[in-house]
mmCIF file of C-alpha atoms in Angstrom:
data_model
loop_
_atom_site.group_PDB
_atom_site.id
_atom_site.type_symbol
_atom_site.label_atom_id
_atom_site.label_comp_id
_atom_site.label_asym_id
_atom_site.label_seq_id
_atom_site.Cartn_x
_atom_site.Cartn_y
_atom_site.Cartn_z
ATOM 1 C CA MET A 1 167.736 87.484 104.905
ATOM 2 C CA LYS A 2 164.651 84.962 104.859
ATOM 3 C CA LYS A 3 162.366 87.691 106.092
ATOM 4 C CA LEU A 4 163.698 90.215 103.524
ATOM 5 C CA PHE A 5 162.974 87.560 100.852
ATOM 6 C CA LEU A 6 159.338 87.034 101.976
ATOM 7 C CA MET A 7 158.727 90.804 101.933
ATOM 8 C CA LEU A 8 160.205 91.105 98.293
ATOM 9 C CA ALA A 9 158.106 88.099 97.193
ATOM 10 C CA CYS A 10 154.956 89.545 98.768
ATOM 11 C CA SER A 11 155.757 92.944 96.975
ATOM 12 C CA SER A 12 156.230 91.142 93.623
ATOM 13 C CA MET A 13 152.827 89.296 93.935
ATOM 14 C CA CYS A 14 150.999 92.570 94.596
ATOM 15 C CA LEU A 15 152.704 94.142 91.784
ATOM 16 C CA MET A 16 151.795 91.183 89.514
ATOM 17 C CA SER A 17 148.198 91.460 90.768
ATOM 18 C CA LEU A 18 147.998 95.295 90.152
ATOM 19 C CA ASN A 19 149.376 94.851 86.638
ATOM 20 C CA ALA A 20 147.111 91.966 85.834
ATOM 21 C CA GLN A 21 143.989 94.027 86.855
ATOM 22 C CA GLU A 22 145.195 97.138 85.394
ATOM 23 C CA LYS A 23 145.651 95.342 82.113
ATOM 24 C CA LEU A 24 142.090 93.958 82.410
ATOM 25 C CA VAL A 25 140.647 97.475 83.067
ATOM 26 C CA LYS A 26 142.578 98.701 79.909
ATOM 27 C CA GLU A 27 141.173 95.997 77.926
ATOM 28 C CA VAL A 28 137.555 96.853 78.976
ATOM 29 C CA GLU A 29 138.191 100.476 78.224
ATOM 30 C CA LYS A 30 139.256 99.651 74.635
ATOM 31 C CA GLU A 31 136.102 97.572 74.152
ATOM 32 C CA ILE A 32 133.648 100.179 75.164
ATOM 33 C CA GLY A 33 131.214 100.637 72.168
ATOM 34 C CA SER A 34 132.010 97.435 70.623
ATOM 35 C CA VAL A 35 131.120 94.909 73.281
ATOM 36 C CA LYS A 36 127.753 94.924 75.354
ATOM 37 C CA CYS A 37 127.694 96.673 78.655
ATOM 38 C CA GLU A 38 126.658 93.623 80.439
ATOM 39 C CA THR A 39 129.559 91.604 79.137
ATOM 40 C CA LEU A 40 132.101 94.316 80.157
ATOM 41 C CA ARG A 41 130.361 94.818 83.658
ATOM 42 C CA GLU A 42 130.875 91.048 84.263
ATOM 43 C CA LYS A 43 134.489 91.183 82.961
ATOM 44 C CA LEU A 44 135.423 94.082 85.460
ATOM 45 C CA GLN A 45 134.003 92.053 88.408
ATOM 46 C CA PRO A 46 137.478 90.909 89.504
ATOM 47 C CA ALA A 47 138.892 94.333 89.562
ATOM 48 C CA PHE A 48 136.140 95.489 91.844
ATOM 49 C CA THR A 49 137.214 93.046 94.445
ATOM 50 C CA ASP A 50 141.044 92.852 94.026
ATOM 51 C CA ALA A 51 142.844 94.323 96.990
ATOM 52 C CA THR A 52 144.778 96.699 94.877
ATOM 53 C CA SER A 53 142.468 97.638 91.895
ATOM 54 C CA LYS A 54 139.364 98.196 93.982
ATOM 55 C CA ASP A 55 141.193 101.176 95.442
ATOM 56 C CA ASP A 56 142.371 102.439 92.135
ATOM 57 C CA ALA A 57 140.326 105.407 90.744
ATOM 58 C CA TYR A 58 141.071 104.221 87.128
ATOM 59 C CA THR A 59 138.994 101.202 87.723
ATOM 60 C CA TRP A 60 135.715 102.931 88.712
ATOM 61 C CA PHE A 61 136.386 105.564 86.051
ATOM 62 C CA VAL A 62 136.315 102.805 83.332
ATOM 63 C CA ALA A 63 133.422 101.221 84.982
ATOM 64 C CA ALA A 64 131.569 104.422 84.854
ATOM 65 C CA LYS A 65 132.368 104.922 81.073
ATOM 66 C CA VAL A 66 131.062 101.473 80.350
ATOM 67 C CA GLU A 67 127.739 102.264 81.986
ATOM 68 C CA LEU A 68 127.274 105.895 80.640
ATOM 69 C CA ASN A 69 128.356 105.132 77.109
ATOM 70 C CA THR A 70 125.644 102.530 76.787
ATOM 71 C CA PHE A 71 123.134 105.016 78.463
ATOM 72 C CA ASP A 72 124.189 107.763 76.123
ATOM 73 C CA GLU A 73 123.429 105.596 73.053
ATOM 74 C CA LEU A 74 120.013 104.432 74.258
ATOM 75 C CA PHE A 75 119.226 107.967 75.416
ATOM 76 C CA LYS A 76 119.775 109.408 71.887
ATOM 77 C CA GLN A 77 117.467 106.806 70.567
ATOM 78 C CA LYS A 78 114.883 107.820 73.069
ATOM 79 C CA MET A 79 115.178 111.337 72.106
ATOM 80 C CA VAL A 80 114.463 110.618 68.359
ATOM 81 C CA GLY A 81 111.249 108.820 69.400
ATOM 82 C CA LYS A 82 112.298 105.196 69.682
ATOM 83 C CA ALA A 83 110.866 103.051 72.539
ATOM 84 C CA VAL A 84 113.452 102.576 75.285
ATOM 85 C CA ASP A 85 112.629 101.067 78.676
ATOM 86 C CA ALA A 86 113.053 103.854 81.217
ATOM 87 C CA SER A 87 114.035 101.522 84.032
ATOM 88 C CA LEU A 88 116.919 100.145 81.921
ATOM 89 C CA LEU A 89 118.015 103.647 81.077
ATOM 90 C CA GLY A 90 117.882 104.378 84.851
ATOM 91 C CA THR A 91 120.077 101.514 85.793
ATOM 92 C CA TYR A 92 122.810 102.432 83.296
ATOM 93 C CA LEU A 93 122.854 106.020 84.341
ATOM 94 C CA LEU A 94 122.678 105.350 88.184
ATOM 95 C CA ASN A 95 125.348 102.698 87.911
ATOM 96 C CA GLY A 96 127.504 105.148 86.028
ATOM 97 C CA VAL A 97 127.027 107.918 88.552
ATOM 98 C CA ASP A 98 127.715 105.549 91.471
ATOM 99 C CA TYR A 99 130.955 104.433 89.927
ATOM 100 C CA LEU A 100 131.969 108.111 89.284
ATOM 101 C CA LYS A 101 131.294 109.067 92.890
ATOM 102 C CA LYS A 102 133.883 106.407 93.873
ATOM 103 C CA VAL A 103 136.549 108.037 91.775
ATOM 104 C CA PHE A 104 136.928 111.292 93.804
ATOM 105 C CA PRO A 105 138.087 110.032 97.229
ATOM 106 C CA LEU A 106 140.666 107.656 95.441
ATOM 107 C CA ASP A 107 141.860 109.978 92.523
ATOM 108 C CA THR A 108 144.953 111.645 94.189
ATOM 109 C CA VAL A 109 148.410 110.946 92.748
ATOM 110 C CA PRO A 110 151.768 112.383 94.191
ATOM 111 C CA GLU A 111 153.425 114.650 91.732
ATOM 112 C CA VAL A 112 156.805 113.522 90.654
ATOM 113 C CA ASP A 113 159.947 115.648 89.911
ATOM 114 C CA LYS A 114 160.879 114.715 86.426
ATOM 115 C CA LYS A 115 164.565 115.268 87.029
ATOM 116 C CA THR A 116 164.896 113.452 90.338
ATOM 117 C CA GLY A 117 161.979 110.998 90.165
ATOM 118 C CA LEU A 118 161.109 111.924 93.661
ATOM 119 C CA PRO A 119 157.690 113.327 94.853
ATOM 120 C CA LYS A 120 157.345 117.112 94.857
ATOM 121 C CA VAL A 121 157.152 118.736 98.260
ATOM 122 C CA ASP A 122 155.436 121.857 99.165
ATOM 123 C CA LYS A 123 158.024 124.205 100.471
ATOM 124 C CA LYS A 124 155.632 125.981 102.882
ATOM 125 C CA THR A 125 153.877 122.998 104.400
ATOM 126 C CA GLY A 126 156.356 120.209 103.758
ATOM 127 C CA ALA A 127 153.420 117.991 102.482
ATOM 128 C CA VAL A 128 153.709 116.000 99.262
ATOM 129 C CA LYS A 129 152.038 117.757 96.269
ATOM 130 C CA VAL A 130 149.222 115.728 94.808
ATOM 131 C CA LYS A 131 147.184 116.044 91.448
ATOM 132 C CA THR A 132 143.954 114.298 90.084
ATOM 133 C CA ARG A 133 143.939 112.055 87.097
ATOM 134 C CA PHE A 134 140.145 111.500 86.355
ATOM 135 C CA SER A 135 138.221 113.933 88.713
ATOM 136 C CA GLY A 136 137.983 116.691 86.089
ATOM 137 C CA LYS A 137 136.512 114.264 83.524
ATOM 138 C CA ALA A 138 134.316 112.693 86.079
ATOM 139 C CA VAL A 139 132.723 116.141 87.037
ATOM 140 C CA ASP A 140 132.181 116.919 83.252
ATOM 141 C CA MET A 141 130.354 113.520 82.907
ATOM 142 C CA LEU A 142 128.278 114.209 85.839
ATOM 143 C CA VAL A 143 127.311 117.617 84.603
ATOM 144 C CA GLU A 144 126.506 116.087 81.148
ATOM 145 C CA ASN A 145 124.097 113.511 82.675
ATOM 146 C CA TYR A 146 122.296 115.743 85.164
ATOM 147 C CA ASN A 147 119.588 116.889 82.848
ATOM 148 C CA PRO A 148 118.923 113.613 81.362
ATOM 149 C CA LEU A 149 118.498 112.421 85.047
ATOM 150 C CA ASN A 150 115.924 115.220 85.642
ATOM 151 C CA MET A 151 114.052 114.129 82.468
ATOM 152 C CA LEU A 152 113.967 110.427 83.290
ATOM 153 C CA MET A 153 113.077 110.566 87.099
ATOM 154 C CA SER A 154 109.329 110.583 86.781
ATOM 155 C CA GLU A 155 109.309 108.121 83.886
ATOM 156 C CA ILE A 156 111.313 105.614 86.044
ATOM 157 C CA HIS A 157 108.844 106.094 88.901
ATOM 158 C CA ASN A 158 105.936 105.682 86.702
ATOM 159 C CA ASN A 159 107.421 102.427 85.332
ATOM 160 C CA LYS A 160 107.142 101.384 88.978
ATOM 161 C CA ASP A 161 110.894 101.002 89.353
ATOM 162 C CA TYR A 162 110.714 102.381 92.773
ATOM 163 C CA LYS A 163 114.256 101.351 93.809
ATOM 164 C CA ASN A 164 115.809 103.358 91.044
ATOM 165 C CA ALA A 165 113.326 106.168 91.328
ATOM 166 C CA ILE A 166 114.295 106.734 94.948
ATOM 167 C CA LYS A 167 118.056 106.811 93.961
ATOM 168 C CA ALA A 168 117.266 109.089 91.114
ATOM 169 C CA TYR A 169 115.356 111.552 93.266
ATOM 170 C CA GLU A 170 118.114 111.498 95.793
ATOM 171 C CA LEU A 171 120.909 112.077 93.281
ATOM 172 C CA PHE A 172 118.969 114.951 91.657
ATOM 173 C CA VAL A 173 118.682 116.903 95.125
ATOM 174 C CA THR A 174 122.149 116.097 96.499
ATOM 175 C CA LEU A 175 124.595 115.956 93.627
ATOM 176 C CA PRO A 176 124.886 119.814 93.128
ATOM 177 C CA TYR A 177 125.835 120.037 96.778
ATOM 178 C CA GLU A 178 128.837 117.609 96.480
ATOM 179 C CA PRO A 179 132.155 119.449 97.011
ATOM 180 C CA TYR A 180 133.527 118.406 93.695
ATOM 181 C CA MET A 181 130.345 119.794 92.025
ATOM 182 C CA LEU A 182 130.202 123.227 93.635
ATOM 183 C CA GLY A 183 130.187 125.835 91.002
ATOM 184 C CA ARG A 184 129.624 123.416 88.178
ATOM 185 C CA MET A 185 125.834 123.352 87.889
ATOM 186 C CA LEU A 186 122.905 125.318 89.166
ATOM 187 C CA VAL A 187 121.410 124.497 92.579
ATOM 188 C CA PRO A 188 117.708 123.760 92.224
ATOM 189 C CA ALA A 189 115.451 126.132 94.110
ATOM 190 C CA ASP A 190 114.070 124.851 97.433
ATOM 191 C CA THR A 191 110.602 124.704 96.003
ATOM 192 C CA VAL A 192 111.735 122.201 93.350
ATOM 193 C CA VAL A 193 113.726 120.173 95.888
ATOM 194 C CA GLY A 194 110.758 120.097 98.100
ATOM 195 C CA GLU A 195 108.618 118.684 95.343
ATOM 196 C CA ILE A 196 111.166 116.145 94.459
ATOM 197 C CA ARG A 197 111.482 114.994 98.176
ATOM 198 C CA PHE A 198 107.614 114.574 98.216
ATOM 199 C CA TYR A 199 107.772 112.194 95.097
ATOM 200 C CA GLN A 200 110.670 110.360 96.693
ATOM 201 C CA GLY A 201 108.434 109.814 99.718
ATOM 202 C CA ILE A 202 105.690 108.473 97.401
ATOM 203 C CA ALA A 203 108.117 106.116 95.851
ATOM 204 C CA MET A 204 109.441 105.029 99.272
ATOM 205 C CA TRP A 205 105.870 104.359 100.413
ATOM 206 C CA GLN A 206 105.068 102.392 97.181
ATOM 207 C CA SER A 207 108.229 100.275 97.845
ATOM 208 C CA GLY A 208 106.926 99.112 101.134
ATOM 209 C CA ASN A 209 109.172 101.517 103.413
ATOM 210 C CA PRO A 210 106.671 103.750 104.976
ATOM 211 C CA ALA A 211 109.080 104.674 107.845
ATOM 212 C CA ASP A 212 111.608 106.168 105.399
ATOM 213 C CA ALA A 213 108.865 107.977 103.543
ATOM 214 C CA ILE A 214 107.959 109.971 106.732
ATOM 215 C CA GLY A 215 111.389 111.538 106.723
ATOM 216 C CA ALA A 216 111.053 112.293 103.076
ATOM 217 C CA PHE A 217 107.647 114.032 103.496
ATOM 218 C CA GLU A 218 109.044 115.996 106.327
ATOM 219 C CA LEU A 219 111.934 117.292 104.289
ATOM 220 C CA ALA A 220 109.507 118.224 101.522
ATOM 221 C CA ARG A 221 107.459 120.248 103.895
ATOM 222 C CA LYS A 222 110.469 122.096 105.408
ATOM 223 C CA LEU A 223 111.509 123.046 101.809
ATOM 224 C CA GLY A 224 108.035 124.618 101.264
ATOM 225 C CA TYR A 225 106.055 121.760 99.821
ATOM 226 C CA THR A 226 102.997 122.136 102.108
ATOM 227 C CA LYS A 227 100.150 120.920 99.897
ATOM 228 C CA LYS A 228 97.721 118.909 101.846
ATOM 229 C CA GLU A 229 98.875 115.647 100.017
ATOM 230 C CA ALA A 230 102.208 116.203 101.757
ATOM 231 C CA PHE A 231 100.574 115.756 105.104
ATOM 232 C CA ASP A 232 97.975 113.136 104.225
ATOM 233 C CA TYR A 233 100.481 110.762 102.703
ATOM 234 C CA ALA A 234 102.857 111.329 105.662
ATOM 235 C CA LEU A 235 99.942 110.476 108.052
ATOM 236 C CA SER A 236 99.080 107.343 106.118
ATOM 237 C CA CYS A 237 102.777 106.230 106.520
ATOM 238 C CA ALA A 238 103.017 107.142 110.087
ATOM 239 C CA VAL A 239 99.802 104.976 110.665
ATOM 240 C CA GLU A 240 101.217 102.081 108.730
ATOM 241 C CA ALA A 241 104.422 102.382 110.501
ATOM 242 C CA LYS A 242 102.527 102.458 113.855
ATOM 243 C CA ASN A 243 104.592 105.741 114.761
ATOM 244 C CA GLU A 244 102.238 107.527 117.147
ATOM 245 C CA PRO A 245 104.504 110.460 117.825
ATOM 246 C CA ALA A 246 104.830 111.168 114.173
ATOM 247 C CA ILE A 247 101.223 110.930 113.679
ATOM 248 C CA VAL A 248 100.489 113.650 116.345
ATOM 249 C CA ALA A 249 103.296 115.839 115.160
ATOM 250 C CA ILE A 250 101.996 115.738 111.510
ATOM 251 C CA ALA A 251 98.407 116.481 112.693
ATOM 252 C CA GLU A 252 99.731 119.510 114.826
ATOM 253 C CA GLU A 253 101.703 120.864 111.721
ATOM 254 C CA ALA A 254 98.565 120.311 109.436
ATOM 255 C CA MET A 255 96.072 121.787 111.714
ATOM 256 C CA PRO A 256 96.678 125.592 111.189
ATOM 257 C CA LEU A 257 96.716 125.075 107.401
ATOM 258 C CA TYR A 258 93.896 122.533 106.849
ATOM 259 C CA GLY A 259 91.990 122.040 110.039
ATOM 260 C CA LYS A 260 88.910 123.854 108.786
ATOM 261 C CA GLN A 261 88.986 121.658 105.636
ATOM 262 C CA ASP A 262 89.559 118.210 107.122
ATOM 263 C CA GLY A 263 88.408 117.087 110.569
ATOM 264 C CA GLN A 264 90.894 114.126 110.834
ATOM 265 C CA TYR A 265 93.590 116.405 112.260
ATOM 266 C CA VAL A 266 91.333 117.489 114.979
ATOM 267 C CA ARG A 267 90.375 114.099 115.825
ATOM 268 C CA ILE A 268 94.060 112.951 115.966
ATOM 269 C CA LEU A 269 94.898 115.633 118.284
ATOM 270 C CA ILE A 270 91.741 115.203 120.491
ATOM 271 C CA ASN A 271 92.561 111.516 120.879
ATOM 272 C CA ALA A 272 96.207 112.367 121.786
ATOM 273 C CA TYR A 273 95.193 114.904 124.361
ATOM 274 C CA LEU A 274 92.467 112.421 125.688
ATOM 275 C CA ASN A 275 95.142 109.785 126.130
ATOM 276 C CA ASP A 276 97.210 112.367 128.101
ATOM 277 C CA GLN A 277 94.102 113.382 130.047
ATOM 278 C CA ASN A 278 94.722 116.905 128.816
ATOM 279 C CA TYR A 279 91.136 117.943 128.612
ATOM 280 C CA ALA A 280 91.697 121.699 128.661
ATOM 281 C CA GLU A 281 93.763 121.639 125.439
ATOM 282 C CA ALA A 282 91.318 119.081 123.925
ATOM 283 C CA ASN A 283 88.440 121.327 124.490
ATOM 284 C CA LYS A 284 90.266 124.361 123.381
ATOM 285 C CA ILE A 285 91.079 122.986 119.943
ATOM 286 C CA LEU A 286 87.675 121.499 119.522
ATOM 287 C CA ASP A 287 85.819 124.451 120.605
ATOM 288 C CA GLU A 288 87.839 126.588 118.087
ATOM 289 C CA ALA A 289 87.156 124.002 115.322
ATOM 290 C CA ILE A 290 83.335 124.106 115.984
ATOM 291 C CA LYS A 291 83.247 127.909 116.087
ATOM 292 C CA ASN A 292 84.865 127.773 112.560
ATOM 293 C CA ASP A 293 82.547 125.143 111.341
ATOM 294 C CA PRO A 294 79.408 124.979 113.540
ATOM 295 C CA ASN A 295 77.392 122.702 111.072
ATOM 296 C CA SER A 296 79.977 120.005 111.193
ATOM 297 C CA ALA A 297 78.203 116.911 112.636
ATOM 298 C CA GLU A 298 81.542 115.228 113.115
ATOM 299 C CA LEU A 299 82.983 117.925 115.284
ATOM 300 C CA VAL A 300 79.811 118.283 117.363
ATOM 301 C CA ASN A 301 79.658 114.594 117.725
ATOM 302 C CA LEU A 302 83.301 114.551 118.759
ATOM 303 C CA LYS A 303 82.462 117.259 121.370
ATOM 304 C CA GLY A 304 79.892 114.728 122.778
ATOM 305 C CA CYS A 305 82.498 112.004 123.215
ATOM 306 C CA LEU A 306 84.908 114.555 124.805
ATOM 307 C CA VAL A 307 82.150 115.589 127.283
ATOM 308 C CA GLU A 308 81.356 111.875 127.954
ATOM 309 C CA ASN A 309 85.031 111.290 128.834
ATOM 310 C CA GLN A 310 84.995 114.144 131.245
ATOM 311 C CA SER A 311 81.870 113.718 132.879
ATOM 312 C CA SER A 312 78.999 111.445 131.791
ATOM 313 C CA ILE A 313 77.026 110.219 128.682
ATOM 314 C CA GLU A 314 74.099 112.099 129.973
ATOM 315 C CA ASP A 315 75.883 115.411 129.648
ATOM 316 C CA ALA A 316 76.993 114.311 126.143
ATOM 317 C CA LEU A 317 73.405 113.426 124.971
ATOM 318 C CA PRO A 318 72.526 116.938 123.632
ATOM 319 C CA HIS A 319 75.694 116.856 121.553
ATOM 320 C CA PHE A 320 74.792 113.544 119.919
ATOM 321 C CA LYS A 321 71.359 114.710 119.243
ATOM 322 C CA LYS A 322 72.445 117.834 117.509
ATOM 323 C CA ALA A 323 74.936 115.921 115.559
ATOM 324 C CA VAL A 324 72.259 113.635 114.256
ATOM 325 C CA GLU A 325 70.040 116.620 113.262
ATOM 326 C CA LEU A 326 72.960 118.195 111.401
ATOM 327 C CA ASP A 327 73.749 115.194 109.371
ATOM 328 C CA PRO A 328 71.382 112.099 109.549
ATOM 329 C CA THR A 329 73.902 110.269 107.385
ATOM 330 C CA PHE A 330 76.797 110.475 109.819
ATOM 331 C CA SER A 331 77.092 106.970 111.116
ATOM 332 C CA LYS A 332 79.070 107.654 114.102
ATOM 333 C CA ALA A 333 76.519 110.226 115.525
ATOM 334 C CA GLN A 334 73.589 107.745 114.750
ATOM 335 C CA PHE A 335 75.631 104.937 116.716
ATOM 336 C CA ASP A 336 76.574 107.284 119.745
ATOM 337 C CA LEU A 337 72.817 108.264 120.087
ATOM 338 C CA GLY A 338 71.645 104.749 119.858
ATOM 339 C CA ARG A 339 74.453 103.719 122.166
ATOM 340 C CA TYR A 340 73.102 106.133 124.770
ATOM 341 C CA TYR A 341 69.517 104.449 124.996
ATOM 342 C CA TYR A 342 70.906 101.023 124.677
ATOM 343 C CA ASN A 343 73.455 101.392 127.480
ATOM 344 C CA LYS A 344 70.703 102.888 129.634
ATOM 345 C CA ALA A 345 68.600 99.657 129.105
ATOM 346 C CA VAL A 346 71.511 97.610 129.932
ATOM 347 C CA LYS A 347 72.170 99.613 133.239
ATOM 348 C CA VAL A 348 68.499 98.974 134.297
ATOM 349 C CA ARG A 349 68.794 95.297 133.728
ATOM 350 C CA ASP A 350 71.981 95.221 135.841
ATOM 351 C CA GLU A 351 70.583 97.391 138.671
ATOM 352 C CA ARG A 352 67.022 96.015 138.974
ATOM 353 C CA THR A 353 67.917 92.575 139.938
ATOM 354 C CA ASP A 354 64.611 92.667 141.965
ATOM 355 C CA LEU A 355 62.629 92.525 138.774
ATOM 356 C CA ALA A 356 62.306 89.862 136.085
ATOM 357 C CA GLY A 357 60.197 88.981 133.030
ATOM 358 C CA GLU A 358 57.571 91.283 132.113
ATOM 359 C CA GLU A 359 57.957 93.571 134.931
ATOM 360 C CA LEU A 360 61.727 94.214 133.916
ATOM 361 C CA ALA A 361 60.742 94.419 130.279
ATOM 362 C CA LYS A 362 58.349 97.261 130.880
ATOM 363 C CA LEU A 363 61.334 99.269 132.044
ATOM 364 C CA THR A 364 63.897 98.134 129.316
ATOM 365 C CA ASP A 365 61.917 97.595 126.236
ATOM 366 C CA PRO A 366 60.944 101.307 125.705
ATOM 367 C CA LEU A 367 64.627 102.102 126.003
ATOM 368 C CA TYR A 368 65.609 99.380 123.402
ATOM 369 C CA GLU A 369 62.836 100.752 121.121
ATOM 370 C CA GLN A 370 64.449 104.193 121.398
ATOM 371 C CA ALA A 371 67.909 102.833 120.579
ATOM 372 C CA LEU A 372 66.662 100.640 117.716
ATOM 373 C CA PRO A 373 66.204 103.295 114.985
ATOM 374 C CA TYR A 374 69.618 104.914 115.623
ATOM 375 C CA LEU A 375 71.575 101.696 115.691
ATOM 376 C CA GLU A 376 69.808 100.361 112.610
ATOM 377 C CA LYS A 377 70.601 103.596 110.656
ATOM 378 C CA ALA A 378 74.327 103.471 111.931
ATOM 379 C CA TYR A 379 74.642 99.858 110.641
ATOM 380 C CA GLU A 380 72.910 100.601 107.453
ATOM 381 C CA LEU A 381 75.528 103.356 106.937
ATOM 382 C CA ASP A 382 78.425 101.361 108.064
ATOM 383 C CA LYS A 383 78.398 97.568 107.707
ATOM 384 C CA ASP A 384 81.752 97.390 109.242
ATOM 385 C CA ASN A 385 80.534 98.800 112.597
ATOM 386 C CA PHE A 386 80.292 95.402 114.547
ATOM 387 C CA ASP A 387 79.523 97.214 117.735
ATOM 388 C CA ALA A 388 76.243 98.420 116.227
ATOM 389 C CA LYS A 389 75.489 94.917 114.879
ATOM 390 C CA ASN A 390 76.198 93.231 118.160
ATOM 391 C CA ALA A 391 73.756 95.761 120.002
ATOM 392 C CA LEU A 392 71.201 95.090 117.353
ATOM 393 C CA ARG A 393 71.457 91.393 117.819
ATOM 394 C CA SER A 394 70.968 91.873 121.571
ATOM 395 C CA ILE A 395 68.001 94.188 121.084
ATOM 396 C CA TYR A 396 66.124 91.802 118.623
ATOM 397 C CA TYR A 397 66.700 89.066 120.900
ATOM 398 C CA GLN A 398 65.435 91.030 123.944
ATOM 399 C CA LEU A 399 62.253 92.300 121.988
ATOM 400 C CA GLY A 400 61.690 88.895 120.658
ATOM 401 C CA ASN A 401 62.057 89.922 117.017
ATOM 402 C CA GLU A 402 63.084 86.618 115.436
ATOM 403 C CA GLU A 403 62.758 87.641 111.855
ATOM 404 C CA LYS A 404 65.367 90.603 112.184
ATOM 405 C CA LEU A 405 67.624 88.449 114.524
ATOM 406 C CA ASN A 406 67.791 85.732 111.769
ATOM 407 C CA ALA A 407 68.407 88.304 109.068
ATOM 408 C CA ILE A 408 71.242 89.989 110.784
ATOM 409 C CA GLU A 409 72.838 86.730 111.623
ATOM 410 C CA GLN A 410 72.792 85.947 108.023
#
């Protein structure tokens, strides 16, 4: 008897809680349009967390009406030329849609026989028949607000509200595919979705999430958005995220499309093949690139570096010289050619331990003199080349050029 009393008491408390929260939600619904959204949003908070009302579709349907009613009023003002904060509009709209999406899994109510008061049962399956209360209206509200979402996405993004922009882009491309929306709106073309995924990737990158952005850019490319920027932004994010496999994969994908236009993809792949000591594939890709662009100092110089890795810097020398001839302003080629003569001088100093002073200088100084103009030019073109700076510092010291040594130190 005592146990039965406790169960009845518990049921009574749950019913009181449900009635209290349902009353609260009904009050909020009546106040929509006459009380500020923020006030009603705060008033609904207990219903969002209560054990009974949080699983009631009515709670989330009213919460959505609160947000979308305010959005609708402000959006109408915007349409007649009044200044309205796009980020604020986005917040109301996205909150409303989030609440509506919570309605569908909760919105099933058993059908009741009016005569008996008992649930109706399907005669074929024996299952209790169910109906929805708010799903139809929720779908209508989603359809009504899809075009405004489309109109606001880029403005929210331009307003630097990256969090809401990411959500808006995601909603735009996924909402038409939700089971409850099928047949109710036109599905965007893949090309449109691809472009939206690209901008979503930009927003993710701008919000400090390069790893997530890589995935968005990949989706964009799979859907046909294969402009060069889709690869370059993805590469930047992969570098920032230190995702080496992604860097190589993006370069491999970009190479057939833009390899002739941009040498960075070749460089990435060459470095990857060098790390794997796959010289055959590295040479194959680089030779093809040089064939397509024989006057590229960058590619010719890269060939020199590849030859150096395979055999020796002596064999690489002709490539370094040719690269400098093709483009005297290409800092890397100037540095590599200067590095050849500088390293040769260092090797003589290391090997000829039997010589010192002027006798040793007679062998090394001419090599330092040969290296000097190339290294000076490399450093002039690229002040961040600290290897060139250190080599120059050493040469000035060895040649006794105090003036230039002091200048570079400063």
